[in-house]
C-alpha cells in the first residue's frame, strides 16, 4: 500500500492496483485509515511514548510486565497484553538472562590470560602465615546469590 501511495504521482493508481492485484476498496480504506486514524490508534501513539520513556529510563531492561506495573503506578490504566503488543511491534524487550537464574550471565574472554599460579597447586604451607589461599563459592538464594569465601 505504501508503494502505491508513494508512486501515485508517477503512475495512475488504477494501473498500480491492477498490476499488484489489489482491490480498489482495500487501497482506499487504507488511505482513509492513514489520514484519519481511529481513536484507539491515537491513544496507542500516546501510550507508546509513555512506554518508551519508562523503557529508556530503566536502561532498556524493563519488559512488558514491569512497564505495565510502572504505568499503573503512574495512574495510567491499560492492559498488560496491550503493553506487550505495543512493545513487540516496536521491537522493544526487556533484559533477561539467557541461561536462567542458575547459570551466570558472565562471558569469559577466550583471549584473556589466566592469573598466574603463584603456589604451583601446593596448598600446604611450612608454617603459619606463610601461604594464604581462598575460594569464592556462589550460593543461590531466593533473591540472588551470595559469595561465601573461605580463608586460611
Short mmCIF file of C-alpha atoms in Angstrom, two decimals:
data_model
loop_
_atom_site.label_atom_id
_atom_site.label_comp_id
_atom_site.label_asym_id
_atom_site.label_seq_id
_atom_site.Cartn_x
_atom_site.Cartn_y
_atom_site.Cartn_z
CA UNK A 1 0.00 0.00 0.00
CA UNK A 2 2.81 2.37 0.85
CA UNK A 3 4.41 1.67 -2.54
CA UNK A 4 1.22 2.70 -4.33
CA UNK A 5 0.86 5.77 -2.14
CA UNK A 6 4.45 6.86 -2.87
CA UNK A 7 4.24 6.26 -6.64
CA UNK A 8 0.75 7.62 -7.32
CA UNK A 9 2.27 10.73 -8.93
CA UNK A 10 4.27 8.70 -11.47
CA UNK A 11 1.60 6.14 -12.38
CA UNK A 12 -2.15 6.03 -12.16
CA UNK A 13 -3.48 4.37 -9.05
CA UNK A 14 -5.80 2.15 -11.11
CA UNK A 15 -2.84 0.77 -13.08
CA UNK A 16 -0.80 0.09 -9.93
CA UNK A 17 -3.74 -1.65 -8.29
CA UNK A 18 -4.30 -3.82 -11.35
CA UNK A 19 -0.60 -4.79 -11.60
CA UNK A 20 -0.35 -5.59 -7.89
CA UNK A 21 -3.75 -7.33 -7.89
CA UNK A 22 -5.16 -5.23 -5.05
CA UNK A 23 -8.79 -4.19 -4.84
CA UNK A 24 -9.56 -0.50 -5.07
CA UNK A 25 -11.71 -0.61 -1.93
CA UNK A 26 -8.81 -2.14 0.02
CA UNK A 27 -6.44 0.62 -1.07
CA UNK A 28 -8.84 3.49 -0.39
CA UNK A 29 -9.78 2.05 3.01
CA UNK A 30 -6.06 2.01 3.85
CA UNK A 31 -5.67 5.64 2.68
CA UNK A 32 -8.66 6.67 4.81
CA UNK A 33 -7.19 4.91 7.85
CA UNK A 34 -3.82 6.64 7.37
CA UNK A 35 -5.41 10.06 7.00
CA UNK A 36 -7.94 9.62 9.83
CA UNK A 37 -6.73 7.03 12.34
CA UNK A 38 -9.26 5.66 14.79
CA UNK A 39 -9.32 6.77 18.43
CA UNK A 40 -7.57 3.59 19.59
CA UNK A 41 -4.60 4.20 17.26
CA UNK A 42 -4.28 7.77 18.51
CA UNK A 43 -4.33 6.58 22.13
CA UNK A 44 -1.78 3.87 21.26
CA UNK A 45 0.62 6.53 19.92
CA UNK A 46 0.42 8.46 23.18
CA UNK A 47 0.77 5.25 25.18
CA UNK A 48 3.84 4.25 23.16
CA UNK A 49 5.56 7.49 24.15
CA UNK A 50 4.90 6.68 27.84
CA UNK A 51 6.11 3.11 27.36
CA UNK A 52 9.25 4.31 25.61
CA UNK A 53 10.06 6.78 28.40
CA UNK A 54 9.74 4.06 31.05
CA UNK A 55 11.72 1.57 28.97
CA UNK A 56 14.53 4.07 28.34
CA UNK A 57 14.61 5.20 31.99
CA UNK A 58 15.13 1.58 33.02
CA UNK A 59 18.16 1.31 30.75
CA UNK A 60 16.12 -0.79 28.30
CA UNK A 61 15.86 -3.56 30.87
CA UNK A 62 12.15 -3.48 31.72
CA UNK A 63 9.89 -5.94 29.94
CA UNK A 64 6.16 -5.63 29.39
CA UNK A 65 5.33 -6.72 32.96
CA UNK A 66 7.49 -4.10 34.65
CA UNK A 67 6.47 -1.37 32.20
CA UNK A 68 2.82 -2.26 32.86
CA UNK A 69 3.39 -2.06 36.62
CA UNK A 70 5.05 1.35 36.26
CA UNK A 71 2.20 2.64 34.11
CA UNK A 72 -0.27 1.53 36.79
CA UNK A 73 1.79 3.33 39.45
CA UNK A 74 1.70 6.45 37.26
CA UNK A 75 -2.11 6.23 37.14
CA UNK A 76 -2.41 5.02 33.54
CA UNK A 77 -4.89 2.15 33.38
CA UNK A 78 -4.02 -0.14 30.49
CA UNK A 79 -3.95 -3.90 29.96
CA UNK A 80 -0.70 -5.83 30.17
CA UNK A 81 -1.38 -7.55 26.84
CA UNK A 82 -1.76 -4.17 25.16
CA UNK A 83 1.59 -3.03 26.56
CA UNK A 84 3.08 -6.32 25.39
CA UNK A 85 1.63 -5.88 21.89
CA UNK A 86 2.87 -2.30 21.54
CA UNK A 87 6.36 -3.16 22.79
CA UNK A 88 6.60 -6.17 20.47
CA UNK A 89 5.51 -4.07 17.49
CA UNK A 90 8.39 -1.67 18.14
CA UNK A 91 10.91 -4.44 18.88
CA UNK A 92 11.35 -3.32 22.49
CA UNK A 93 12.06 -6.06 25.00
CA UNK A 94 13.44 -6.33 28.48
CA UNK A 95 16.77 -7.77 29.51
CA UNK A 96 16.86 -11.41 30.52
CA UNK A 97 19.44 -13.97 31.50
CA UNK A 98 19.80 -16.42 28.66
CA UNK A 99 20.91 -19.32 30.87
CA UNK A 100 18.29 -18.82 33.54
CA UNK A 101 18.76 -17.95 37.18
CA UNK A 102 21.08 -20.84 37.98
CA UNK A 103 23.78 -20.10 35.46
CA UNK A 104 25.63 -16.85 35.23
CA UNK A 105 25.42 -14.26 32.55
CA UNK A 106 29.15 -13.54 32.53
CA UNK A 107 31.01 -14.45 29.36
CA UNK A 108 34.64 -15.40 29.67
CA UNK A 109 37.04 -13.77 27.24
CA UNK A 110 38.92 -16.59 25.50
CA UNK A 111 41.83 -14.24 24.68
CA UNK A 112 42.41 -13.26 28.30
CA UNK A 113 45.47 -14.68 30.02
CA UNK A 114 44.70 -16.56 33.22
CA UNK A 115 46.03 -15.36 36.57
CA UNK A 116 49.42 -16.88 37.43
CA UNK A 117 49.50 -19.85 39.82
CA UNK A 118 51.85 -18.47 42.48
CA UNK A 119 51.66 -21.55 44.75
CA UNK A 120 52.09 -24.15 41.99
CA UNK A 121 48.97 -26.01 43.20
CA UNK A 122 50.57 -26.84 46.57
CA UNK A 123 48.19 -25.62 49.22
CA UNK A 124 50.11 -26.68 52.33
CA UNK A 125 52.47 -24.23 54.00
CA UNK A 126 55.59 -24.96 56.08
CA UNK A 127 54.42 -22.62 58.83
CA UNK A 128 51.65 -20.31 59.88
CA UNK A 129 51.04 -17.08 57.98
CA UNK A 130 53.20 -18.26 55.05
CA UNK A 131 50.60 -19.10 52.46
CA UNK A 132 47.14 -17.65 52.06
CA UNK A 133 44.58 -19.21 49.73
CA UNK A 134 40.86 -18.62 49.32
CA UNK A 135 37.95 -19.64 47.15
CA UNK A 136 34.73 -17.90 46.27
CA UNK A 137 31.78 -20.23 46.06
CA UNK A 138 28.46 -18.81 44.84
CA UNK A 139 25.41 -20.00 46.78
CA UNK A 140 21.99 -19.43 45.16
CA UNK A 141 19.38 -17.88 47.41
CA UNK A 142 15.77 -16.87 46.86
CA UNK A 143 16.84 -13.35 45.98
CA UNK A 144 20.08 -13.52 44.03
CA UNK A 145 23.33 -15.15 45.02
CA UNK A 146 25.92 -14.69 47.75
CA UNK A 147 29.63 -15.42 47.58
CA UNK A 148 30.95 -17.38 50.56
CA UNK A 149 34.69 -17.31 50.85
CA UNK A 150 36.99 -19.42 52.97
CA UNK A 151 40.30 -18.17 54.23
CA UNK A 152 43.30 -19.97 55.78
#
